Short mmCIF file of C-alpha atoms in Angstrom, two decimals:
data_model
loop_
_atom_site.label_atom_id
_atom_site.label_comp_id
_atom_site.label_asym_id
_atom_site.label_seq_id
_atom_site.Cartn_x
_atom_site.Cartn_y
_atom_site.Cartn_z
CA MET A 1 -19.89 -50.23 49.51
CA THR A 2 -21.24 -53.65 48.53
CA SER A 3 -22.26 -56.01 51.29
CA ILE A 4 -23.76 -59.35 52.21
CA SER A 5 -26.15 -59.30 55.17
CA ILE A 6 -26.84 -62.52 57.07
CA ASP A 7 -29.97 -63.23 59.10
CA ALA A 8 -29.58 -66.56 60.91
CA GLY A 9 -33.15 -67.19 62.02
CA THR A 10 -34.71 -70.07 63.90
CA THR A 11 -36.10 -71.87 60.86
CA ALA A 12 -34.32 -70.20 57.94
CA ILE A 13 -30.98 -68.63 57.05
CA LYS A 14 -31.02 -65.66 54.70
CA ALA A 15 -28.11 -63.90 52.98
CA VAL A 16 -28.82 -60.69 51.08
CA ALA A 17 -26.50 -59.15 48.48
CA HIS A 18 -26.56 -55.33 48.41
CA ALA A 19 -25.16 -52.97 45.78
CA ASP A 20 -23.06 -49.90 46.52
CA ASP A 21 -26.17 -47.76 46.92
CA GLY A 22 -27.89 -50.27 49.22
CA THR A 23 -30.13 -51.75 46.52
CA GLU A 24 -31.10 -55.33 47.26
CA LEU A 25 -29.71 -57.50 44.47
CA PHE A 26 -30.49 -61.04 45.60
CA VAL A 27 -31.77 -63.00 48.60
CA ALA A 28 -30.47 -66.52 49.22
CA ARG A 29 -32.42 -68.72 51.62
CA GLY A 30 -31.78 -72.03 53.31
CA ALA A 31 -33.94 -73.97 55.75
CA VAL A 32 -32.66 -75.22 59.11
CA GLY A 33 -34.42 -77.71 61.30
CA VAL A 34 -35.56 -77.47 64.90
CA ARG A 35 -35.25 -80.77 66.74
CA ARG A 36 -37.62 -81.70 69.55
CA PRO A 37 -36.19 -84.87 71.12
CA ARG A 38 -38.43 -84.51 74.18
CA THR A 39 -41.61 -82.64 75.00
CA GLY A 40 -40.81 -78.98 75.56
CA TRP A 41 -37.27 -79.20 74.16
CA ALA A 42 -36.07 -77.25 71.13
CA GLU A 43 -32.58 -77.81 69.75
CA GLN A 44 -30.55 -77.21 66.61
CA ASP A 45 -27.56 -78.89 65.04
CA MET A 46 -24.97 -76.11 65.23
CA ALA A 47 -22.96 -77.49 62.31
CA GLU A 48 -26.10 -77.51 60.15
CA VAL A 49 -26.69 -73.83 60.94
CA TRP A 50 -23.13 -72.95 59.89
CA ARG A 51 -23.35 -75.03 56.69
CA ALA A 52 -26.63 -73.35 55.76
CA THR A 53 -25.11 -69.94 56.44
CA ALA A 54 -22.04 -70.65 54.32
CA ALA A 55 -24.19 -71.94 51.46
CA ALA A 56 -26.45 -68.88 51.53
CA VAL A 57 -23.47 -66.49 51.53
CA ARG A 58 -21.83 -68.33 48.63
CA GLU A 59 -25.05 -68.06 46.61
CA ALA A 60 -25.58 -64.38 47.41
CA ALA A 61 -21.95 -63.54 46.55
CA GLN A 62 -22.51 -64.76 43.00
CA HIS A 63 -24.83 -61.80 42.44
CA LEU A 64 -22.22 -59.15 43.31
CA PRO A 65 -19.75 -57.71 40.79
CA GLY A 66 -16.90 -58.77 43.06
CA PRO A 67 -16.16 -59.70 46.68
CA PRO A 68 -18.31 -57.75 49.16
CA ASP A 69 -16.76 -54.83 50.98
CA MET A 70 -18.29 -56.11 54.22
CA ILE A 71 -20.42 -58.84 55.78
CA ALA A 72 -23.04 -57.97 58.42
CA LEU A 73 -24.64 -60.53 60.72
CA THR A 74 -27.79 -60.70 62.83
CA ALA A 75 -29.43 -63.81 64.26
CA GLN A 76 -32.02 -65.31 66.57
CA GLY A 77 -31.29 -64.42 70.18
CA ASP A 78 -31.17 -66.09 73.59
CA GLY A 79 -30.69 -69.83 74.00
CA CYS A 80 -27.33 -71.42 74.73
CA TRP A 81 -24.83 -72.51 72.04
CA LEU A 82 -21.95 -74.15 73.91
CA VAL A 83 -18.54 -74.68 72.29
CA ASP A 84 -15.16 -75.96 73.45
CA ALA A 85 -11.85 -74.10 73.32
CA GLU A 86 -11.42 -75.08 69.65
CA GLY A 87 -14.82 -73.67 68.80
CA GLU A 88 -16.43 -77.07 68.32
CA PRO A 89 -19.95 -77.67 69.67
CA THR A 90 -20.14 -79.71 72.85
CA GLY A 91 -23.71 -80.71 72.00
CA PRO A 92 -26.76 -79.35 70.20
CA ALA A 93 -27.77 -75.71 70.62
CA VAL A 94 -30.54 -75.20 73.16
CA LEU A 95 -32.88 -72.63 71.61
CA TRP A 96 -34.76 -69.64 73.00
CA SER A 97 -37.99 -71.62 72.61
CA ASP A 98 -36.76 -74.53 74.75
CA GLY A 99 -38.76 -75.18 77.91
CA ARG A 100 -36.76 -77.84 79.76
CA ALA A 101 -35.80 -75.39 82.50
CA ALA A 102 -39.40 -74.34 83.26
CA SER A 103 -39.52 -75.95 86.71
CA LEU A 104 -36.19 -74.37 87.61
CA VAL A 105 -37.50 -70.94 86.60
CA ASP A 106 -40.60 -71.62 88.71
CA ARG A 107 -38.32 -72.25 91.71
CA TRP A 108 -36.54 -68.98 91.07
CA ARG A 109 -39.87 -67.20 90.85
CA ASP A 110 -41.09 -68.68 94.14
CA ALA A 111 -37.81 -67.73 95.83
CA GLY A 112 -38.02 -64.11 94.66
CA VAL A 113 -34.96 -64.44 92.42
CA LEU A 114 -36.75 -63.33 89.25
CA ASP A 115 -38.12 -60.21 90.88
CA GLU A 116 -34.71 -59.28 92.32
CA ALA A 117 -33.05 -59.78 88.93
CA PHE A 118 -35.70 -57.66 87.19
CA ARG A 119 -35.08 -54.81 89.66
CA ALA A 120 -31.41 -54.98 88.69
CA ASN A 121 -31.62 -54.91 84.89
CA GLY A 122 -35.24 -54.90 83.74
CA SER A 123 -35.39 -58.42 82.28
CA LEU A 124 -37.69 -61.24 83.38
CA THR A 125 -36.12 -64.67 82.99
CA PHE A 126 -37.83 -67.39 80.95
CA PRO A 127 -36.61 -70.98 80.38
CA GLY A 128 -34.92 -70.24 77.03
CA LEU A 129 -32.52 -67.63 78.43
CA PRO A 130 -28.85 -68.61 78.95
CA ASN A 131 -29.02 -68.44 82.74
CA ALA A 132 -31.86 -70.96 82.88
CA VAL A 133 -30.21 -73.32 80.39
CA LEU A 134 -26.82 -73.12 82.13
CA ALA A 135 -28.40 -73.75 85.53
CA TRP A 136 -30.33 -76.73 84.12
CA LEU A 137 -27.15 -78.18 82.64
CA ALA A 138 -25.29 -77.63 85.90
CA GLU A 139 -27.89 -79.86 87.57
CA ARG A 140 -28.45 -82.43 84.81
CA ASP A 141 -25.33 -82.47 82.62
CA PRO A 142 -22.39 -80.86 84.47
CA ASP A 143 -19.90 -82.72 82.29
CA ARG A 144 -21.02 -80.71 79.27
CA LEU A 145 -20.31 -77.48 81.10
CA ASP A 146 -16.88 -78.78 82.10
CA ARG A 147 -16.12 -79.56 78.44
CA SER A 148 -17.30 -76.15 77.25
CA HIS A 149 -15.27 -72.98 76.81
CA ALA A 150 -17.93 -70.44 75.83
CA ALA A 151 -21.70 -70.06 76.00
CA LEU A 152 -22.60 -68.31 72.77
CA THR A 153 -25.87 -67.37 71.10
CA CYS A 154 -26.64 -68.15 67.46
CA GLY A 155 -25.11 -64.85 66.36
CA GLY A 156 -22.02 -65.53 68.44
CA TRP A 157 -21.72 -69.01 66.92
CA VAL A 158 -21.85 -67.75 63.34
CA PHE A 159 -19.54 -64.81 64.20
CA HIS A 160 -17.03 -67.26 65.69
CA ASN A 161 -17.07 -69.35 62.53
CA LEU A 162 -16.52 -66.22 60.45
CA THR A 163 -13.84 -64.56 62.59
CA GLY A 164 -12.55 -67.03 65.19
CA LEU A 165 -13.62 -64.76 68.06
CA PHE A 166 -15.77 -65.77 71.05
CA ALA A 167 -18.05 -62.78 71.54
CA ALA A 168 -21.57 -61.48 72.19
CA ASP A 169 -23.18 -58.27 71.03
CA GLU A 170 -24.49 -56.01 73.81
CA SER A 171 -28.05 -56.83 72.79
CA ASP A 172 -27.45 -60.59 73.06
CA ALA A 173 -25.69 -60.13 76.41
CA SER A 174 -28.46 -57.95 77.86
CA ALA A 175 -30.71 -60.70 79.21
CA PRO A 176 -30.08 -61.94 81.76
CA PHE A 177 -26.64 -60.81 82.94
CA LEU A 178 -25.92 -57.30 81.65
CA ASP A 179 -25.46 -54.45 84.14
CA PRO A 180 -27.11 -51.37 82.58
CA ALA A 181 -24.65 -49.06 84.31
CA THR A 182 -21.47 -50.75 83.05
CA ARG A 183 -22.91 -52.45 79.94
CA ASP A 184 -20.94 -55.52 80.97
CA TYR A 185 -21.81 -58.69 82.88
CA SER A 186 -23.02 -58.15 86.43
CA PRO A 187 -21.23 -60.38 88.98
CA ARG A 188 -24.22 -59.82 91.26
CA LEU A 189 -26.65 -61.27 88.72
CA VAL A 190 -24.37 -64.20 87.89
CA GLU A 191 -24.19 -65.04 91.59
CA LEU A 192 -27.93 -64.48 92.09
CA PHE A 193 -28.67 -67.26 89.61
CA GLY A 194 -26.10 -69.55 91.25
CA LEU A 195 -23.81 -69.53 88.22
CA SER A 196 -20.51 -68.28 89.60
CA ARG A 197 -18.76 -71.44 88.38
CA ALA A 198 -20.16 -70.89 84.88
CA ALA A 199 -19.07 -67.24 84.68
CA ARG A 200 -15.97 -68.31 82.75
CA LEU A 201 -18.23 -69.34 79.85
CA LEU A 202 -19.59 -65.83 79.23
CA PRO A 203 -17.97 -64.38 76.08
CA GLN A 204 -16.58 -60.89 75.59
CA VAL A 205 -19.27 -58.24 75.15
CA LEU A 206 -18.89 -56.13 72.00
CA GLY A 207 -20.24 -52.60 71.74
CA ASP A 208 -20.46 -50.33 68.72
CA GLY A 209 -16.71 -49.66 68.64
CA ASP A 210 -15.67 -53.31 68.73
CA ARG A 211 -18.19 -55.23 66.65
CA ALA A 212 -16.09 -55.69 63.47
CA ALA A 213 -13.37 -58.29 62.80
CA PRO A 214 -11.71 -59.68 59.65
CA LEU A 215 -12.98 -62.81 57.90
CA ARG A 216 -10.60 -65.61 58.84
CA PRO A 217 -8.97 -67.77 56.13
CA GLU A 218 -10.89 -70.96 57.01
CA ALA A 219 -14.22 -69.18 56.70
CA ALA A 220 -13.11 -67.38 53.56
CA ALA A 221 -12.45 -70.72 51.90
CA ALA A 222 -15.88 -72.00 52.94
CA LEU A 223 -17.60 -68.88 51.59
CA GLY A 224 -15.54 -68.49 48.42
CA LEU A 225 -14.44 -65.01 49.49
CA PRO A 226 -11.07 -63.42 50.20
CA ALA A 227 -9.81 -63.46 53.77
CA GLY A 228 -9.88 -60.17 55.62
CA VAL A 229 -13.31 -58.93 54.52
CA PRO A 230 -14.73 -57.00 57.53
CA VAL A 231 -17.42 -58.90 59.41
CA VAL A 232 -19.80 -56.83 61.55
CA MET A 233 -21.74 -58.37 64.42
CA ALA A 234 -25.00 -56.43 64.41
CA PRO A 235 -27.52 -56.48 67.27
CA TYR A 236 -29.61 -59.64 67.41
CA ASP A 237 -32.79 -59.93 65.39
CA VAL A 238 -35.36 -58.09 67.51
CA ALA A 239 -33.03 -55.12 68.02
CA SER A 240 -31.89 -55.08 64.38
CA THR A 241 -35.54 -55.19 63.30
CA ALA A 242 -36.32 -52.13 65.42
CA ILE A 243 -33.42 -50.22 63.86
CA GLY A 244 -34.36 -51.33 60.35
CA ALA A 245 -38.01 -50.38 60.89
CA GLY A 246 -37.00 -46.89 61.99
CA ALA A 247 -37.66 -47.42 65.70
CA ALA A 248 -34.35 -45.97 66.82
CA ALA A 249 -35.38 -42.94 68.90
CA ALA A 250 -36.94 -42.88 72.36
CA GLY A 251 -40.70 -43.28 72.20
CA THR A 252 -40.76 -45.11 68.86
CA GLY A 253 -41.57 -48.80 68.57
CA CYS A 254 -42.56 -51.66 66.30
CA ALA A 255 -44.15 -55.10 66.30
CA ILE A 256 -42.69 -58.29 64.84
CA LEU A 257 -44.58 -61.22 63.37
CA GLY A 258 -42.17 -64.12 63.05
CA THR A 259 -41.30 -67.37 64.78
CA THR A 260 -42.00 -65.31 67.87
CA LEU A 261 -44.44 -62.42 68.21
CA CYS A 262 -42.86 -59.35 69.73
CA THR A 263 -43.80 -55.77 70.57
CA GLU A 264 -40.98 -53.37 71.45
CA ILE A 265 -40.42 -49.71 72.27
CA VAL A 266 -37.27 -47.61 72.53
CA ARG A 267 -36.49 -45.93 75.85
CA ALA A 268 -33.81 -43.43 76.79
CA GLU A 269 -33.14 -45.27 80.05
CA THR A 270 -33.94 -48.57 81.73
CA ASP A 271 -37.10 -48.98 83.80
CA THR A 272 -37.14 -51.60 86.55
CA THR A 273 -40.32 -50.43 88.27
CA GLY A 274 -43.77 -51.94 88.09
CA GLU A 275 -44.73 -55.58 87.59
CA PRO A 276 -41.80 -57.59 86.15
CA ALA A 277 -42.42 -58.32 82.48
CA GLY A 278 -40.51 -58.52 79.22
CA LEU A 279 -36.84 -57.88 78.53
CA THR A 280 -34.59 -54.82 78.50
CA VAL A 281 -32.16 -54.97 75.57
CA ALA A 282 -29.27 -52.64 74.75
CA LEU A 283 -30.13 -51.00 71.43
CA ASP A 284 -26.84 -49.23 70.74
CA SER A 285 -23.88 -47.72 72.54
CA THR A 286 -25.54 -44.30 72.81
CA GLY A 287 -27.29 -45.52 75.93
CA GLN A 288 -30.72 -46.25 74.47
CA TRP A 289 -32.63 -49.37 75.46
CA LEU A 290 -35.32 -51.51 73.92
CA ARG A 291 -38.21 -52.70 76.08
CA VAL A 292 -39.16 -55.99 74.47
CA TYR A 293 -42.36 -57.96 75.13
CA PRO A 294 -42.05 -61.27 73.30
CA THR A 295 -44.29 -64.33 73.37
CA LEU A 296 -43.81 -67.85 72.05
CA ALA A 297 -47.02 -67.59 70.00
CA GLY A 298 -45.54 -66.97 66.59
CA THR A 299 -45.67 -68.50 63.14
CA GLU A 300 -44.98 -72.00 64.49
CA VAL A 301 -48.51 -71.92 65.92
CA ILE A 302 -49.82 -71.59 62.36
CA ASP A 303 -47.99 -74.80 61.40
CA TRP A 304 -49.33 -76.50 64.54
CA ALA A 305 -52.93 -75.44 63.84
CA THR A 306 -52.64 -76.58 60.23
CA SER A 307 -51.54 -80.02 61.39
CA MET A 308 -54.10 -80.22 64.22
CA LEU A 309 -56.98 -79.51 61.85
CA GLY A 310 -55.69 -81.86 59.15
CA LEU A 311 -55.30 -79.12 56.55
CA PRO A 312 -52.91 -79.31 53.60
CA SER A 313 -51.25 -75.91 54.04
CA PRO A 314 -51.19 -72.66 56.05
CA GLU A 315 -53.02 -71.03 53.14
CA ALA A 316 -55.89 -73.47 53.67
CA LEU A 317 -55.94 -72.49 57.35
CA GLY A 318 -56.30 -68.85 56.35
CA ASP A 319 -59.11 -69.64 53.95
CA LEU A 320 -60.93 -71.64 56.62
CA ALA A 321 -60.50 -68.85 59.17
CA ALA A 322 -61.84 -66.28 56.70
CA ALA A 323 -64.98 -68.38 56.26
CA ALA A 324 -65.69 -68.55 60.00
CA PRO A 325 -68.23 -66.09 61.44
CA PRO A 326 -66.89 -63.49 63.88
CA GLY A 327 -67.36 -64.13 67.57
CA PRO A 328 -66.27 -66.59 70.26
CA GLY A 329 -66.52 -69.95 68.53
CA ALA A 330 -63.59 -71.78 70.06
CA TRP A 331 -61.03 -71.45 72.75
CA CYS A 332 -57.45 -72.65 73.01
CA SER A 333 -56.34 -74.06 76.33
CA SER A 334 -52.90 -74.96 77.58
CA ARG A 335 -53.92 -78.61 77.19
CA THR A 336 -54.46 -78.30 73.44
CA CYS A 337 -52.32 -75.39 72.30
CA PRO A 338 -48.57 -75.93 72.09
CA ARG A 339 -46.65 -74.63 75.09
CA ARG A 340 -45.23 -71.82 73.00
CA ALA A 341 -48.68 -70.27 72.61
CA SER A 342 -48.73 -69.08 76.21
CA GLY A 343 -45.34 -70.25 77.33
CA PRO A 344 -42.58 -68.94 79.52
CA ARG A 345 -41.62 -66.10 77.21
CA SER A 346 -45.09 -64.57 77.40
CA SER A 347 -45.45 -61.52 79.64
CA THR A 348 -48.96 -62.56 80.68
CA PRO A 349 -50.34 -65.84 82.04
CA PRO A 350 -52.28 -68.16 79.72
CA PRO A 351 -56.05 -67.66 79.54
CA ALA A 352 -58.23 -69.79 81.74
CA ALA A 353 -60.40 -72.44 80.12
CA PRO A 354 -64.17 -71.96 80.26
CA SER A 355 -65.83 -73.28 83.39
CA GLY A 356 -66.41 -77.02 83.21
CA ALA A 357 -64.25 -77.44 80.11
CA SER A 358 -62.48 -80.69 79.45
CA PRO A 359 -60.25 -82.06 76.68
CA SER A 360 -63.39 -83.19 74.82
CA ASN A 361 -64.47 -79.61 74.13
CA THR A 362 -61.07 -78.15 73.29
CA ALA A 363 -60.20 -76.45 70.02
CA ALA A 364 -59.19 -79.76 68.47
CA SER A 365 -62.71 -81.15 68.86
CA THR A 366 -64.82 -78.08 68.01
CA SER A 367 -65.76 -77.35 64.41
CA PRO A 368 -62.67 -76.59 62.28
CA ALA A 369 -63.69 -73.11 61.05
CA PRO A 370 -64.09 -71.45 64.49
CA SER A 371 -60.95 -73.23 65.67
CA SER A 372 -58.95 -71.89 62.73
CA ARG A 373 -60.20 -68.36 63.45
CA ALA A 374 -59.22 -68.71 67.13
#
C-alpha cells in the first residue's frame, strides 16, 4: 500500500512518499511562518498552512508510481484554529505557543480551577490550550466567536480541507475537555472554564474506528490526486511520535527535541493524583494514555540565542558553546530569555536569578561563550 504522510508542524510542513513496503521514497518540505504581532502572541495564517501542505503533497506524489493508496495526517497540537460554517478562517490561528491568555490562566489558578480540572482529567491548562484561547476571545473578541462554527486544531484544519469534515482526534481533544471515562467532551469541564456558550464550537471527536474519510473533490484538484483516496487523521504530533518511536506499551516512553521539548510516558490508566503537572493525552482507543511533560524551551530558543549573541547561524552557536569551559558561566533569567524558555507550558517554575542580579549581568551581557553554553 503506497501512502503519503503529512506532518504539519509549527515551522515546517513535511509530506513523505512511502512505497508498498513502507520504504521512504521522498520527503517534501515547505516552511510556514509564525507571526508575532504583539509580545507573547504566536499566530499563523491558516490559508498559508493549507497552501504549504498542498504543495508538499503534490511534490511528494510525483515520486510514487501512481496515486497513493492512502494519505495519513499528523500535526502540531493545541492552539485554536477557528473557522466558520463554510470552513473559512475567521481570523489567524492562535498557536500552542501563544501567551496572550496568561493572566486569565493565572486567575484560574488562583481560583482553584486548574487544580479541579487536573483532578478530573489529568491535564494542567496553559495559555496555548483551546480553553484559555476561547475564554480570552470571549472576553476580548466575542464577535469572532459568534462568527465561528468550529474550534479546530492544526490537524483538524488540514483534515477539514482534505475531507470537508469538522473533527478532532482523541489526542487533540484530550486537553483540556476530554472525559477519560467516556473519551468525549466533559460538560463539567466545559462549564468549569466558563465556556458553556462556546461548547457548540467543539468538533466531533474521532477514535480509531472513525478516523478515515475520503479525499473530497476540491482537495483532490488542489493536490493533483483522484478524489476518494482515504485520508486518515492520526494522533497529533507528540502522540504519533511516541507510537513511531516504539513507545506504545505501558511503561515505555520517549523524549522529543523539536519546536517544543517534551518527555512522555505511556500509562495503562490516567493518574490525577499528586502535584498538577503536564498533560494526559489519549494514545489510542485501547484505553492507553500518554503522560506528556512539554515545555516551551525548544528549537526556537536556539534561533533566539543565535540572534541575541549576534551569530551568523545556529551552527556557529554550537561551535561557540563547544569552546566554552564547563561550569556555571552564565544564567538565563525570565527578563532575558524568551517567555517560551520557562513559559506556561513548562511543568516547573522558571529558575530564580542569582541574588542581586540585574539586567546588566544577564546572559546577553556576559561573555558570549558561557552564554551560548547556557
